[in-house]
PDB file of C-alpha atoms and ligand atoms in Angstrom:
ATOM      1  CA  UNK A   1     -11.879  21.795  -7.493  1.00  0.00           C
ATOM      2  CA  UNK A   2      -8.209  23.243  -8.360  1.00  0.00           C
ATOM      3  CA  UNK A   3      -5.111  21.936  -7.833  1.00  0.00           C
ATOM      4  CA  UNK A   4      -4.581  23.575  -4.872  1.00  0.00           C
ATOM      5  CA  UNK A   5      -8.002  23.101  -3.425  1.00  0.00           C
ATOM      6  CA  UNK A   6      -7.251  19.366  -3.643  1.00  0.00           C
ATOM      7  CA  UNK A   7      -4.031  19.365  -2.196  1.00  0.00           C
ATOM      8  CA  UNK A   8      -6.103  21.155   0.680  1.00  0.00           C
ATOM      9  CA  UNK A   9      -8.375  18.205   1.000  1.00  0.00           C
ATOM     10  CA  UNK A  10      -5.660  15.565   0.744  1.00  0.00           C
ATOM     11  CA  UNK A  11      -3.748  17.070   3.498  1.00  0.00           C
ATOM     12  CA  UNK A  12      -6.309  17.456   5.770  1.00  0.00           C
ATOM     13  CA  UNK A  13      -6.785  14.028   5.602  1.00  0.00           C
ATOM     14  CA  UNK A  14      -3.029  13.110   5.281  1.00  0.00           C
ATOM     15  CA  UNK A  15      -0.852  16.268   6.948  1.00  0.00           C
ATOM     16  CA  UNK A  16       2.442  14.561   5.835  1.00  0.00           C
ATOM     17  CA  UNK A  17       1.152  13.027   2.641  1.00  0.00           C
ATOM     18  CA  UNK A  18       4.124  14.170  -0.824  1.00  0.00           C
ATOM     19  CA  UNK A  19       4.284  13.314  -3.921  1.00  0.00           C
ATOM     20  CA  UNK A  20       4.787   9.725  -4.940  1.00  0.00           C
ATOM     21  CA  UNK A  21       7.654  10.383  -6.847  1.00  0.00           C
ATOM     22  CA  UNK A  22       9.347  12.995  -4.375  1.00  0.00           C
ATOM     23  CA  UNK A  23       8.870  10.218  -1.456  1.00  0.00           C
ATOM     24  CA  UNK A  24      10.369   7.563  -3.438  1.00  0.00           C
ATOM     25  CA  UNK A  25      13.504   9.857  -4.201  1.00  0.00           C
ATOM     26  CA  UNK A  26      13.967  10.965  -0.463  1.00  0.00           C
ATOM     27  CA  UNK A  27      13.732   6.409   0.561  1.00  0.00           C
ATOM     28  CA  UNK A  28      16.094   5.876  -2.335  1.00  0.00           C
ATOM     29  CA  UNK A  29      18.641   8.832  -1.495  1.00  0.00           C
ATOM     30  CA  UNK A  30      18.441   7.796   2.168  1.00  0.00           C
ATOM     31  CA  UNK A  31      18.913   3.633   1.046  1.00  0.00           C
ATOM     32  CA  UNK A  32      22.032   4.657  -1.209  1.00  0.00           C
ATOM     33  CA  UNK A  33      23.716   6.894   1.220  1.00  0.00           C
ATOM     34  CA  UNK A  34      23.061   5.811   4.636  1.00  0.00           C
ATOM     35  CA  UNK A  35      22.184   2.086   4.108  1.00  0.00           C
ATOM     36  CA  UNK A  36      24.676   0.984   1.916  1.00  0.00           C
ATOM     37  CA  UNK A  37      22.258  -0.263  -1.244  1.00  0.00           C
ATOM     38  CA  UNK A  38      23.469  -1.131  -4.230  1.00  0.00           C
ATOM     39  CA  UNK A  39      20.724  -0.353  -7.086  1.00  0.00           C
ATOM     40  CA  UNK A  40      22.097  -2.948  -9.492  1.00  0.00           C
ATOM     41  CA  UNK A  41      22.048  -5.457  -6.647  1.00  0.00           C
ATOM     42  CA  UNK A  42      18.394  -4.378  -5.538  1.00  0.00           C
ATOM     43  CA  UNK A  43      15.098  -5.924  -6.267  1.00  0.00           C
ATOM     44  CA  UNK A  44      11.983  -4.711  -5.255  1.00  0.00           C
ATOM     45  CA  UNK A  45       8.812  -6.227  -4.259  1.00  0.00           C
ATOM     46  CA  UNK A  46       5.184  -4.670  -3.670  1.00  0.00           C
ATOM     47  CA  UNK A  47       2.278  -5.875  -1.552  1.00  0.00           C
ATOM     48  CA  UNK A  48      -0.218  -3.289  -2.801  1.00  0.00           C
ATOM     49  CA  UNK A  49      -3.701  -3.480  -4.381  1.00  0.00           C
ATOM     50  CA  UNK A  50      -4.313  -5.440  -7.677  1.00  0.00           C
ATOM     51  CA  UNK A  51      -5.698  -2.106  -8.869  1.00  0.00           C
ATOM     52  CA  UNK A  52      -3.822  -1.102 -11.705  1.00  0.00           C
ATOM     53  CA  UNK A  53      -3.432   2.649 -11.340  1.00  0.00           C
ATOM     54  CA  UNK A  54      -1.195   1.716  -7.471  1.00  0.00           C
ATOM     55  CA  UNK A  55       1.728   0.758  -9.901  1.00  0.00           C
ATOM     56  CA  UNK A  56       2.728   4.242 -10.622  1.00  0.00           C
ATOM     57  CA  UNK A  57       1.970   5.794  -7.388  1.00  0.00           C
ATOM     58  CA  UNK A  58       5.434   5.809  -6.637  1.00  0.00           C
ATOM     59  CA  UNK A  59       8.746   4.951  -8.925  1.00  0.00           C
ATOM     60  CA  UNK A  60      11.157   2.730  -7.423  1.00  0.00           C
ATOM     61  CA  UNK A  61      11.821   0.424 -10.100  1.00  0.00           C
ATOM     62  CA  UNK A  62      13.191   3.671 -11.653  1.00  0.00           C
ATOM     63  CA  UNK A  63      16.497   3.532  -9.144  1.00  0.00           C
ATOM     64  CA  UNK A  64      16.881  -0.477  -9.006  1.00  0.00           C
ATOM     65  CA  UNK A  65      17.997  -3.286 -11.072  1.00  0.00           C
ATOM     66  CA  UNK A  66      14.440  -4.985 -11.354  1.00  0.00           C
ATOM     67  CA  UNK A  67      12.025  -3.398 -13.785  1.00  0.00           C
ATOM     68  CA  UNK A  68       9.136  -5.401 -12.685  1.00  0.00           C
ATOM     69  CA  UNK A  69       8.457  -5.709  -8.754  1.00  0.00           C
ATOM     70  CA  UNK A  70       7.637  -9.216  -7.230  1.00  0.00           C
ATOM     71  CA  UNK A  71       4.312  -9.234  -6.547  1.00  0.00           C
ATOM     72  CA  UNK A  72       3.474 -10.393  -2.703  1.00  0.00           C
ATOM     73  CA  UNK A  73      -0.170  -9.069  -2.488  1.00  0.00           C
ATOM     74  CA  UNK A  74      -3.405  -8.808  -2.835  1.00  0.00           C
ATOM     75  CA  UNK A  75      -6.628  -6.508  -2.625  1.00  0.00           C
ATOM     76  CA  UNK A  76      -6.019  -3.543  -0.595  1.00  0.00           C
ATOM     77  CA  UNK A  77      -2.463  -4.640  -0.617  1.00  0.00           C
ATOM     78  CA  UNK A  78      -2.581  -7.193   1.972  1.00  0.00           C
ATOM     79  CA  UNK A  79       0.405  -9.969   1.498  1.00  0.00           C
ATOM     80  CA  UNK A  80      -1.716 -12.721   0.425  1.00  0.00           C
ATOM     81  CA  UNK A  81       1.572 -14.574  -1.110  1.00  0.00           C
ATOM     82  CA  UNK A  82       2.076 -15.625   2.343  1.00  0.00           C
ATOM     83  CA  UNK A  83       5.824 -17.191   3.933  1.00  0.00           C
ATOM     84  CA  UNK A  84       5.834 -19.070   0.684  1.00  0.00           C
ATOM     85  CA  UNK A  85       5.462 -16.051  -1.390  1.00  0.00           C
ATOM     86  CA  UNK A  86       8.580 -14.486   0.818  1.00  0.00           C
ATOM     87  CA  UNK A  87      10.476 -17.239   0.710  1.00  0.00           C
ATOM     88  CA  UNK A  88      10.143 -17.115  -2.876  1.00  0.00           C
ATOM     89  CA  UNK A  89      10.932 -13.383  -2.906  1.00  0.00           C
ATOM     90  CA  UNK A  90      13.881 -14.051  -0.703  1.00  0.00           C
ATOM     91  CA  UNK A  91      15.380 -16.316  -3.507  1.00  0.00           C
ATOM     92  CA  UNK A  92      15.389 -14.181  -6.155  1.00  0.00           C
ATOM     93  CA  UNK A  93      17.653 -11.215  -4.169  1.00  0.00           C
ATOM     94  CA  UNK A  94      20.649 -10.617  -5.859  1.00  0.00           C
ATOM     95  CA  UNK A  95      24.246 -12.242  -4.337  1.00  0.00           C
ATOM     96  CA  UNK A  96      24.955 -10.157  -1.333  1.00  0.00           C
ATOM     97  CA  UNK A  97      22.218  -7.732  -2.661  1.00  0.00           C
ATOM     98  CA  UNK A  98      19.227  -6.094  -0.986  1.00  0.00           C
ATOM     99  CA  UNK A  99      15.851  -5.570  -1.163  1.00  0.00           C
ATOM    100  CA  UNK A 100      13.214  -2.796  -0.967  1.00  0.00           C
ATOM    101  CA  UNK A 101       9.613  -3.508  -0.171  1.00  0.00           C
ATOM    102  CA  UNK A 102       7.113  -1.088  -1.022  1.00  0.00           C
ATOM    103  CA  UNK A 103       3.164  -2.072   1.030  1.00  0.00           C
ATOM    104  CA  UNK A 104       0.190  -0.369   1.937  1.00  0.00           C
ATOM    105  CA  UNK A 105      -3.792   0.050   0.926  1.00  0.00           C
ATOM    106  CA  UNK A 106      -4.556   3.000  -1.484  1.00  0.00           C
ATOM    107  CA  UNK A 107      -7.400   5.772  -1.060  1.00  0.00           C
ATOM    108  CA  UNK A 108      -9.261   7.743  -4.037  1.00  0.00           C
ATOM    109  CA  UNK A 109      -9.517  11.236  -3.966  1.00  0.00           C
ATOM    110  CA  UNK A 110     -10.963  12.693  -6.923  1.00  0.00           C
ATOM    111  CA  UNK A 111     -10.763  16.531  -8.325  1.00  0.00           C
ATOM    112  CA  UNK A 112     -14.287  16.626  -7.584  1.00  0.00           C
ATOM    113  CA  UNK A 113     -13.733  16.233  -3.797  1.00  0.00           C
ATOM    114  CA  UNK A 114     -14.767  12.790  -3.452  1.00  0.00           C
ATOM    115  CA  UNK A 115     -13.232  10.222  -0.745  1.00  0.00           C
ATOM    116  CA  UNK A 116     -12.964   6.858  -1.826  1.00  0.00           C
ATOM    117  CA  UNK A 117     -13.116   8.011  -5.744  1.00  0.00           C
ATOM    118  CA  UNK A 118     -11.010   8.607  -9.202  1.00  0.00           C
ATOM    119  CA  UNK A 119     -11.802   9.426 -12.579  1.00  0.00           C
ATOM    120  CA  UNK A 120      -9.710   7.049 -14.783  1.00  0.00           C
ATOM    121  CA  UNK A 121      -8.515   6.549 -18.198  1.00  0.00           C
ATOM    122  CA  UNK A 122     -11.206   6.521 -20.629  1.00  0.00           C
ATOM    123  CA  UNK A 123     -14.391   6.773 -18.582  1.00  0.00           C
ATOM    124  CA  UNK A 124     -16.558   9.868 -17.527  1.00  0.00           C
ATOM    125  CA  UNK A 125     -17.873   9.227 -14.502  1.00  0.00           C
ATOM    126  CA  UNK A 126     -15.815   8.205 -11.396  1.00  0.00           C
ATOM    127  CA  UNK A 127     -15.611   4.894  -9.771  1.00  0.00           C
ATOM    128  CA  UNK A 128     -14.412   3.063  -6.278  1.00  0.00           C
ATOM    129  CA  UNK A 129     -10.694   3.276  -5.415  1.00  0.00           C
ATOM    130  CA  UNK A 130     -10.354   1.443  -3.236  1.00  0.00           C
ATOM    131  CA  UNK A 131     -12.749  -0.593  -4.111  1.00  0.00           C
ATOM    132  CA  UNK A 132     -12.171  -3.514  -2.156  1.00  0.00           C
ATOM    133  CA  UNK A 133     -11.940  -1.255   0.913  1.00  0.00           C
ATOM    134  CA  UNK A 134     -15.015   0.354   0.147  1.00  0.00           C
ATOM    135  CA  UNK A 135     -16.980  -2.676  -0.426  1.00  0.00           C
ATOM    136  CA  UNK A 136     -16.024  -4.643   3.024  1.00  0.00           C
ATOM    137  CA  UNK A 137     -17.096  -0.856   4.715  1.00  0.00           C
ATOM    138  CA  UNK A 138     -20.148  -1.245   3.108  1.00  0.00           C
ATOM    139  CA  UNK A 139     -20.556  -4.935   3.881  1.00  0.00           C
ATOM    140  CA  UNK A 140     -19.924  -4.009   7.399  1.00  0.00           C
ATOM    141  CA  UNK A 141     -22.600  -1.294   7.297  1.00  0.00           C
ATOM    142  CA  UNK A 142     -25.081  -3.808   6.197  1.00  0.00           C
ATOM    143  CA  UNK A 143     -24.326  -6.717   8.138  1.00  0.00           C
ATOM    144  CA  UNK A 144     -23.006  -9.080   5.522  1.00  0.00           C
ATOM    145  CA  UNK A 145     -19.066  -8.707   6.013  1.00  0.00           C
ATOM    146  CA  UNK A 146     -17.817 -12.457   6.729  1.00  0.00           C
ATOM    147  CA  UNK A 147     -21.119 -13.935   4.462  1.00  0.00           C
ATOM    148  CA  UNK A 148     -19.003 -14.012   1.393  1.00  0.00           C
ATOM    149  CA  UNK A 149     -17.680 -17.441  -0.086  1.00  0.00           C
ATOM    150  CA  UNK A 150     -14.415 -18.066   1.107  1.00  0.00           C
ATOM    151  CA  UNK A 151     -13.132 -19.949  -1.484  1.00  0.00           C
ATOM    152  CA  UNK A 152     -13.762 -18.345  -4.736  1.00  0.00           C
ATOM    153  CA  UNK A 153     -13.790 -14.377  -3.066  1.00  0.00           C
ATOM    154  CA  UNK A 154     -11.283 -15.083  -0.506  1.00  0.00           C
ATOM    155  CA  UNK A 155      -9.554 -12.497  -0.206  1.00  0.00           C
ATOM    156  CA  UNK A 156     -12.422  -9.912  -0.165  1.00  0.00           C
ATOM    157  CA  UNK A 157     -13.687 -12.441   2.790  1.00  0.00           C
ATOM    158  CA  UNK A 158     -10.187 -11.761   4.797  1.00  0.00           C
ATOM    159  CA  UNK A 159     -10.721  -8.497   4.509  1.00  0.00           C
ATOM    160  CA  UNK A 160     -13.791  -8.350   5.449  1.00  0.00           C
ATOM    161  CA  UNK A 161     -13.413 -10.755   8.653  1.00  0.00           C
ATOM    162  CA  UNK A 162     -10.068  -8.218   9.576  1.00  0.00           C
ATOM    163  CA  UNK A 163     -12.437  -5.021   9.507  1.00  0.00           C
ATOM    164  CA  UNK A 164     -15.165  -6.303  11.364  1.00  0.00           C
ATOM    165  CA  UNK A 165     -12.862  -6.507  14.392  1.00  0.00           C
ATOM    166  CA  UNK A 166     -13.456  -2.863  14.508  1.00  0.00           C
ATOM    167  CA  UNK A 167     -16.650  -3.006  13.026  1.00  0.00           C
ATOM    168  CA  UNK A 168     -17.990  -0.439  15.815  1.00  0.00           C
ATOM    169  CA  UNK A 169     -15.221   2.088  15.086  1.00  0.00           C
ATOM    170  CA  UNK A 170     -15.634   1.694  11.268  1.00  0.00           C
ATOM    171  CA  UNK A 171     -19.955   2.236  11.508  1.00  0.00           C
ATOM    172  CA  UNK A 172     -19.541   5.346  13.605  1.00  0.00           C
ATOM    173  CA  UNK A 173     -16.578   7.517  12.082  1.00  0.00           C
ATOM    174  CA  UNK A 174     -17.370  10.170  10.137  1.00  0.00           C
ATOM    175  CA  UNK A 175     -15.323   8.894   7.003  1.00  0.00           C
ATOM    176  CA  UNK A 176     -15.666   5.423   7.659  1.00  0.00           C
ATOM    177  CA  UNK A 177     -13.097   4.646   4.249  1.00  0.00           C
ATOM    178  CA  UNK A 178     -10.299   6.779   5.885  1.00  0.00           C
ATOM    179  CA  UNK A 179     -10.888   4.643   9.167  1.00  0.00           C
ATOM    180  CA  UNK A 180     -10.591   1.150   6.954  1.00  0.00           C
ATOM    181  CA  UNK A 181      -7.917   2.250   5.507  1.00  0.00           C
ATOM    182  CA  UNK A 182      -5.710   3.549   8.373  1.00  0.00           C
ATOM    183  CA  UNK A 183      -6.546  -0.391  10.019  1.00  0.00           C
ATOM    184  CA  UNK A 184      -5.751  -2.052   6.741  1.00  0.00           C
ATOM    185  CA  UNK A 185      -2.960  -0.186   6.520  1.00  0.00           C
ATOM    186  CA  UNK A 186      -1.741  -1.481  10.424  1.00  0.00           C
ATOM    187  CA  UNK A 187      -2.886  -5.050   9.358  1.00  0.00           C
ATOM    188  CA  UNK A 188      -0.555  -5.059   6.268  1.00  0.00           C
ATOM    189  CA  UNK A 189       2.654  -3.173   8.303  1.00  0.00           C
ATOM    190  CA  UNK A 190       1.840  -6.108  11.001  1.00  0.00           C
ATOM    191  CA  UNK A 191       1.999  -9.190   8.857  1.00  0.00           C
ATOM    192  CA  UNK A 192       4.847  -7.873   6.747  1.00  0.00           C
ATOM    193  CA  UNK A 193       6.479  -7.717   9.758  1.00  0.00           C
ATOM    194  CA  UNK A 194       5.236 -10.995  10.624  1.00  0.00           C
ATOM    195  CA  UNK A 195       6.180 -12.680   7.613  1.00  0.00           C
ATOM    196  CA  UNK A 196       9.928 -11.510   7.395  1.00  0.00           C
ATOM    197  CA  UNK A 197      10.210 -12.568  10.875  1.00  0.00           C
ATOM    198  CA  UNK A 198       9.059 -16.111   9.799  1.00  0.00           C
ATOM    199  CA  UNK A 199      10.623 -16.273   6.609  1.00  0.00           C
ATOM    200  CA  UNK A 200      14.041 -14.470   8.116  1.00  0.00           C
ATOM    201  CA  UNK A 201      16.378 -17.671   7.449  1.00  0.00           C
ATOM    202  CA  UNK A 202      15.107 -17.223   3.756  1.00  0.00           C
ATOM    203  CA  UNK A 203      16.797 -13.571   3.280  1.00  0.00           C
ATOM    204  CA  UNK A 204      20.349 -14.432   4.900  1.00  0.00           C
ATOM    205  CA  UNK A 205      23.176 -11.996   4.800  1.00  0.00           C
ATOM    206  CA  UNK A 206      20.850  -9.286   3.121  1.00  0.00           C
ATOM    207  CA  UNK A 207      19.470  -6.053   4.279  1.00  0.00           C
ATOM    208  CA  UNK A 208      15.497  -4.970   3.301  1.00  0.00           C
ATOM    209  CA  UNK A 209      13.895  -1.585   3.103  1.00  0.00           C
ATOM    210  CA  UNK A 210      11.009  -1.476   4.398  1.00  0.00           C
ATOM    211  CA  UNK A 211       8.405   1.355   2.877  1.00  0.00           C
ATOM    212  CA  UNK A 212       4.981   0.983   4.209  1.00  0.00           C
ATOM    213  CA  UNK A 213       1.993   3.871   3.373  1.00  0.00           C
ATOM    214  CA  UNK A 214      -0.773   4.396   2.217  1.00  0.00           C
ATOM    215  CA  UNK A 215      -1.164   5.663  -1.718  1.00  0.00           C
ATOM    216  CA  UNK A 216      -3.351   8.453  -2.324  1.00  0.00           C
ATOM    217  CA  UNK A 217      -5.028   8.187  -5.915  1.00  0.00           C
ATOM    218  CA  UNK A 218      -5.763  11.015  -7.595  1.00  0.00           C
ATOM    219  CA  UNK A 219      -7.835  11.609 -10.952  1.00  0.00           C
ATOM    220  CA  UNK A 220      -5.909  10.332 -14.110  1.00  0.00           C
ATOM    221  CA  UNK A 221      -3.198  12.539 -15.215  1.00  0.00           C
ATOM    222  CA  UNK A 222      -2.546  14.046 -12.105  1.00  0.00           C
ATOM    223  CA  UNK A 223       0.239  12.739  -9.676  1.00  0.00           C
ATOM    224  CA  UNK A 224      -0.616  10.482  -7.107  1.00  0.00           C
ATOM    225  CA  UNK A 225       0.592  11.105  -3.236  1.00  0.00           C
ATOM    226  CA  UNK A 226       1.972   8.625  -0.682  1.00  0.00           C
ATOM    227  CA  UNK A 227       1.124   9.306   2.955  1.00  0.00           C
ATOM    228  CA  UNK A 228       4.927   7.327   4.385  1.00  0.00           C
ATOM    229  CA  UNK A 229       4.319   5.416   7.654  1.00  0.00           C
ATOM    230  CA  UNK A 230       7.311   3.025   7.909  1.00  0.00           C
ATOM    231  CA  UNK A 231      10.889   3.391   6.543  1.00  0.00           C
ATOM    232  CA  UNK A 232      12.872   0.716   8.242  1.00  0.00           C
ATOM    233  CA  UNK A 233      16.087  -1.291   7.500  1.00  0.00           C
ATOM    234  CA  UNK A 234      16.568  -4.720   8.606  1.00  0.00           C
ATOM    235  CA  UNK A 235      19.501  -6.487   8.415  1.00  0.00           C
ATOM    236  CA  UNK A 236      19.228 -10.373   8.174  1.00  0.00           C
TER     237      UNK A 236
HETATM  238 ZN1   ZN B   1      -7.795  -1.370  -4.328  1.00  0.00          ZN
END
């Protein structure tokens, strides 16, 4: 497949889906000019897969002070770190500053036309992306999502017991990974949500971005894509 027969593919699974890079500069010039950020006072956190290749999906750390994000998820990018791991992330905002937080699952689409797959660095045949997506739509498919030990796989197990709420939906689409993924990607906007509300008293006198999506992977060396879903500014 071409270039342009995989942007094809990518868009007719995500119509509004741009590059990583061009979304993060369109958030950042809208932050700067119409919200009133500061990049020197700006940190950034993520809540996005432990999957190493979601890091450079997009480029934010590019515009701001910080040149590592805080780290507030998980697999699939749900915000494991909790209200503690907010109230943490709270803390660390610069005086009068402002912060950006960047969330959502991540998809695989390879150059050979595969959903759900990428060809990475080093290896020659493709592999799961996301993975942990892919394995609680296959645990649903076999009847053993919610069987997994809780304590030393739990967060594949939350996962897994989120999905199977719609385990119906996710067994009879026709891409059953594009399916997961659109719900993970409601579960994460949710408790994001959830968790600023509840840590709110934590992030006084500061304003956060909000920039939820989901990443779209692509094989290694090509740009990767970011379908935006929520830009919001909240002031606290
Ligand atoms: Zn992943």
């Amino acid at each position: 497949m071409n270039n342009s027969e995989l942007e094809k593919l990518i868009r007719s699974y995500y119509p509004e889906a741009k590059d990583g890079k061009e979304i993060t500069r369109e958030c950042m010039d809208k932050l700067l000019s119409e919200n009133g950020f500061v990049p020197e006072k700006t940190i950034l956190g993520t809540s996005v897969c432990s999957d190493e290749i979601v890091r450079t999906a997009t480029n934010f750390r590019d515009y701001l002070s910080s040149e590592t994000p805080f780290s507030l998820g998980g697999l699939a990018g749900f915000p494991f770190t909790g209200v503690t791991g907010f109230h943490a992330f709270a803390g660390h905002i610069p005086d009068d500053g402002f912060a950006v937080i960047q969330y959502g699952p991540h998809i695989g689409i390879s150059a050979s036309g595969h959903i759900g797959s990428v060809m990475r660095i080093g290896q020659h045949l493709e592999t799961t992306c996301c993975g942990a997506l892919k394995a609680s739509v296959g645990a649903i498919r076999d009847g053993s999502a919610g069987s997994r030990d809780n304590d030393l796989d739990y967060q594949q197990w939350k996962l897994e017991e989120q999905l199977s709420e719609r385990k119906d939906d996710i067994m009879n689409h026709e891409e059953p990974l594009k399916l997961a993924t659109d719900l993970m990607f409601e579960k994460i906007n949710h408790r994001i949500k959830k968790l600023l509300e509840k840590s709110a008293s934590a992030f006084k006198g500061n304003k956060v971005a909000l920039v939820g999506g989901i990443i779209i992977n692509t094989d290694h060396g090509h740009p990767d894509w970011f379908d935006l879903r929520e830009f919001s500014v909240e002031s606290f």
